[in-house]
Short mmCIF file of C-alpha atoms in Angstrom, two decimals:
data_model
loop_
_atom_site.label_atom_id
_atom_site.label_comp_id
_atom_site.label_asym_id
_atom_site.label_seq_id
_atom_site.Cartn_x
_atom_site.Cartn_y
_atom_site.Cartn_z
CA GLY A 8 0.21 0.47 22.72
CA GLN A 9 0.97 4.09 23.27
CA GLN A 10 -1.36 6.61 21.72
CA VAL A 11 -0.07 9.23 19.35
CA MET A 12 -2.48 12.11 18.63
CA GLN A 13 -2.17 13.94 15.35
CA ILE A 14 -3.56 17.38 14.48
CA PRO A 15 -5.09 18.76 12.43
CA GLN A 16 -7.30 16.05 10.99
CA TYR A 17 -7.75 17.93 7.72
CA GLN A 18 -5.96 20.84 6.08
CA HIS A 19 -6.81 22.70 2.89
CA VAL A 20 -4.07 24.89 1.51
CA GLN A 21 -3.54 26.91 -1.66
CA GLU A 22 -0.68 25.58 -3.81
CA GLY A 23 2.49 27.32 -2.74
CA GLU A 24 1.41 27.73 0.93
CA ASP A 25 3.16 25.92 3.74
CA PHE A 26 1.72 23.02 5.68
CA THR A 27 2.47 21.54 9.09
CA THR A 28 1.10 18.47 10.85
CA TYR A 29 1.76 17.75 14.55
CA CYS A 30 2.01 14.52 16.44
CA ASN A 31 1.75 14.48 20.29
CA SER A 32 2.08 11.86 22.97
CA SER A 33 1.53 12.05 26.69
CA THR A 34 4.48 9.71 27.20
CA THR A 35 8.00 9.76 25.96
CA LEU A 36 8.40 8.20 22.52
CA SER A 37 11.39 6.01 21.73
CA ASN A 38 11.20 7.01 18.08
CA ILE A 39 8.70 8.35 15.54
CA GLN A 40 8.16 7.40 11.94
CA TRP A 41 6.28 9.35 9.26
CA TYR A 42 4.33 7.90 6.33
CA LYS A 43 2.48 9.33 3.36
CA GLN A 44 -0.58 7.70 1.84
CA ARG A 45 -1.82 9.10 -1.43
CA PRO A 46 -5.52 8.83 -2.14
CA GLY A 47 -6.37 5.24 -3.05
CA GLY A 48 -2.77 4.23 -2.26
CA HIS A 49 -0.90 2.59 0.56
CA PRO A 50 1.24 4.11 3.35
CA VAL A 51 4.81 4.80 2.22
CA PHE A 52 7.61 5.22 4.68
CA LEU A 53 9.15 8.70 4.70
CA ILE A 54 11.51 8.88 7.66
CA GLN A 55 12.33 7.78 11.18
CA LEU A 56 13.48 10.09 14.02
CA VAL A 57 15.17 8.73 17.08
CA LYS A 58 17.16 11.48 18.83
CA SER A 59 15.82 14.20 21.04
CA GLY A 60 15.61 17.49 19.09
CA GLU A 61 16.47 15.77 15.80
CA VAL A 62 15.69 17.64 12.59
CA LYS A 63 15.81 15.96 9.17
CA LYS A 64 15.06 17.35 5.73
CA GLN A 65 13.91 15.77 2.51
CA LYS A 66 13.70 18.41 -0.15
CA ARG A 67 10.65 20.58 0.89
CA LEU A 68 9.85 18.32 3.87
CA THR A 69 11.26 19.06 7.31
CA PHE A 70 10.75 16.63 10.13
CA GLN A 71 11.36 17.46 13.81
CA PHE A 72 11.43 15.45 16.98
CA GLY A 73 10.79 17.36 20.16
CA GLU A 74 13.44 17.80 22.87
CA ALA A 75 11.37 15.86 25.32
CA LYS A 76 10.56 13.19 22.67
CA LYS A 77 6.88 13.66 23.26
CA ASN A 78 6.05 15.41 20.00
CA SER A 79 7.02 15.56 16.37
CA SER A 80 6.14 17.65 13.34
CA LEU A 81 6.24 17.50 9.59
CA HIS A 82 6.45 20.73 7.72
CA ILE A 83 6.08 21.12 3.93
CA THR A 84 7.30 24.29 2.40
CA ALA A 85 5.52 25.66 -0.74
CA THR A 86 3.09 22.79 -1.18
CA GLN A 87 2.46 21.30 -4.57
CA THR A 88 -0.51 19.30 -5.85
CA THR A 89 1.70 16.21 -5.72
CA ASP A 90 1.79 16.65 -1.86
CA VAL A 91 -1.90 15.70 -1.62
CA GLY A 92 -2.54 12.71 0.64
CA THR A 93 -2.77 11.68 4.28
CA TYR A 94 0.35 12.03 6.43
CA PHE A 95 0.69 9.65 9.39
CA CYS A 96 3.03 9.71 12.29
CA ALA A 97 3.62 6.37 14.00
CA GLN A 98 5.42 5.11 17.01
CA LEU A 99 7.50 1.89 16.90
CA ALA A 100 7.52 0.10 20.26
CA GLY A 101 9.09 -3.33 20.19
CA ASN A 102 7.76 -4.83 17.06
CA MET A 103 4.54 -2.90 16.90
CA LEU A 104 3.91 0.21 14.87
CA THR A 105 1.06 2.33 16.26
CA PHE A 106 -0.27 5.05 13.97
CA GLY A 107 -1.71 8.44 14.70
CA GLY A 108 -5.05 9.29 13.10
CA GLY A 109 -3.40 11.08 10.17
CA THR A 110 -3.67 14.53 8.66
CA ARG A 111 -5.36 14.73 5.30
CA LEU A 112 -3.76 17.40 3.13
CA MET A 113 -5.68 18.93 0.21
CA VAL A 114 -3.97 21.38 -2.13
CA LYS A 115 -5.88 23.73 -4.33
CA PRO A 116 -4.10 24.51 -7.60
CA ASP B 18 9.11 -7.07 -8.97
CA THR B 19 6.68 -5.63 -6.42
CA ALA B 20 8.21 -5.72 -2.93
CA VAL B 21 5.03 -6.62 -0.97
CA SER B 22 2.19 -7.96 -3.05
CA GLN B 23 -1.34 -8.72 -1.94
CA THR B 24 -4.11 -10.48 -3.73
CA PRO B 25 -6.85 -9.81 -4.48
CA LYS B 26 -6.91 -6.01 -4.78
CA TYR B 27 -10.68 -5.94 -4.46
CA LEU B 28 -13.03 -8.43 -2.78
CA VAL B 29 -16.79 -8.11 -2.73
CA THR B 30 -18.63 -10.87 -0.87
CA GLN B 31 -21.81 -11.62 1.00
CA MET B 32 -22.19 -11.73 4.78
CA GLY B 33 -21.46 -15.16 6.21
CA ASN B 34 -18.98 -16.15 3.50
CA ASP B 35 -15.37 -17.19 4.19
CA LYS B 36 -12.56 -15.51 2.26
CA SER B 37 -8.77 -15.31 2.18
CA ILE B 38 -6.29 -12.63 1.33
CA LYS B 39 -2.74 -13.56 0.36
CA CYS B 40 0.45 -11.61 0.96
CA GLU B 41 3.99 -12.19 -0.21
CA GLN B 42 7.19 -10.14 0.17
CA ASN B 43 10.42 -10.60 -1.71
CA LEU B 44 12.48 -8.22 0.47
CA GLY B 45 13.93 -10.93 2.76
CA HIS B 46 12.23 -9.30 5.76
CA ASP B 47 11.74 -11.30 8.91
CA THR B 48 8.56 -9.74 10.17
CA MET B 49 5.19 -9.36 8.49
CA TYR B 50 1.97 -7.68 9.59
CA TRP B 51 -1.66 -7.27 8.83
CA TYR B 52 -3.25 -3.86 9.34
CA LYS B 53 -6.90 -2.83 8.95
CA GLN B 54 -7.76 0.68 7.67
CA ASP B 55 -11.36 1.74 8.31
CA SER B 56 -13.44 4.31 6.47
CA LYS B 57 -11.96 7.10 8.61
CA LYS B 58 -8.49 6.08 7.49
CA PHE B 59 -7.42 4.88 10.94
CA LEU B 60 -4.76 2.18 10.64
CA LYS B 61 -4.86 -0.53 13.31
CA ILE B 62 -2.53 -3.46 13.65
CA MET B 63 -4.12 -6.92 13.66
CA PHE B 64 -1.31 -9.46 13.63
CA SER B 65 2.43 -9.74 13.36
CA TYR B 66 4.56 -12.74 12.50
CA ASN B 67 8.32 -13.07 12.84
CA ASN B 68 9.93 -15.98 11.03
CA LYS B 69 6.55 -17.75 10.85
CA GLU B 70 5.88 -17.28 14.56
CA LEU B 71 2.92 -15.23 15.78
CA ILE B 72 4.23 -12.36 17.96
CA ILE B 73 1.39 -9.87 18.00
CA ASN B 74 -2.31 -10.64 18.09
CA GLU B 75 -4.28 -7.55 18.88
CA THR B 76 -7.93 -7.67 19.89
CA VAL B 77 -9.22 -9.29 16.71
CA PRO B 78 -12.22 -11.61 16.52
CA ASN B 79 -11.47 -15.38 16.27
CA ARG B 80 -13.02 -15.27 12.81
CA PHE B 81 -9.75 -13.81 11.61
CA SER B 82 -6.93 -16.38 11.33
CA PRO B 83 -3.53 -15.57 9.96
CA LYS B 84 -1.27 -18.22 8.47
CA SER B 85 2.43 -17.96 7.65
CA PRO B 86 3.70 -20.95 5.65
CA ASP B 87 7.14 -19.34 5.50
CA LYS B 88 8.68 -16.03 6.33
CA ALA B 89 7.88 -14.58 2.88
CA HIS B 90 4.19 -15.23 3.09
CA LEU B 91 1.42 -14.17 5.51
CA ASN B 92 -2.12 -14.94 4.56
CA LEU B 93 -5.33 -13.86 6.27
CA HIS B 94 -8.41 -16.03 6.38
CA ILE B 95 -11.71 -14.62 7.54
CA ASN B 96 -14.68 -16.79 8.47
CA SER B 97 -18.31 -15.77 8.61
CA LEU B 98 -17.79 -12.28 7.19
CA GLU B 99 -19.76 -9.47 8.76
CA LEU B 100 -20.70 -6.04 7.39
CA GLY B 101 -18.27 -4.45 9.91
CA ASP B 102 -15.37 -6.30 8.32
CA SER B 103 -15.60 -4.00 5.28
CA ALA B 104 -12.33 -2.11 5.20
CA VAL B 105 -8.95 -1.98 3.43
CA TYR B 106 -6.53 -4.59 4.72
CA PHE B 107 -2.85 -3.89 4.32
CA CYS B 108 -0.04 -6.37 4.51
CA ALA B 109 3.35 -4.96 5.57
CA SER B 110 6.87 -6.22 6.25
CA ARG B 111 9.92 -5.01 8.03
CA SER B 112 13.46 -6.15 8.56
CA THR B 113 14.48 -6.83 12.16
CA GLY B 114 17.50 -4.68 11.39
CA GLY B 115 15.22 -1.64 11.65
CA GLY B 116 13.80 1.02 9.35
CA GLY B 117 10.32 1.62 8.12
CA TYR B 118 7.53 -0.73 7.16
CA THR B 119 6.93 -1.64 3.50
CA PHE B 120 3.22 -1.87 2.79
CA GLY B 121 1.41 -3.81 0.08
CA SER B 122 -1.11 -1.98 -2.11
CA GLY B 123 -4.04 -3.15 0.03
CA THR B 124 -7.12 -5.31 -0.38
CA ARG B 125 -10.43 -3.44 -0.34
CA LEU B 126 -12.96 -5.83 1.24
CA THR B 127 -16.62 -5.00 0.83
CA VAL B 128 -19.17 -7.17 2.70
CA VAL B 129 -22.70 -6.84 1.42
#
């Protein structure tokens, strides 16, 4: 399947700081999904982006899909300790979801 | 009332043994999956079934055999377990109507 690369691999932030994770592909993506996995937990679906340039918000989380549909980002404003976890982007092609490597977010209180 | 449930949650076994992991979903989804998550958190698809039919079989050793008795169940049997099989195995499901995947809570397999 298509490869989606995610950066950074790890991010430490102070509580209240912003956080962004980026997802990049060398080929055009038909869609992108984002998941959050808490430590010791399982991936939980956050959102799906389909349209070029799409921007969606969920409270302090902002998701963007690039104009060329080759990249996506997840931005968290004013992080809280409850935001701790690994954030994955994933591309759905046919019936197969291929995940990026994830960005592990750690928040210092 | 868990949407996707896996059993067992933890499994510790010796090399060479055979073990099974069970998965059930009560969401009415048509498609079910098995994913393997390694120690570096990388999630890799193993199998996908749609209405009991195998539709995806990634490069997985023959020792792994999925079985879907009906569209609500997808079990994973592993023969001759090896140390490298140690990982967290996630079951997931999705409606063919679209949307995200719903994951089970995972089975942490440790082969000693």
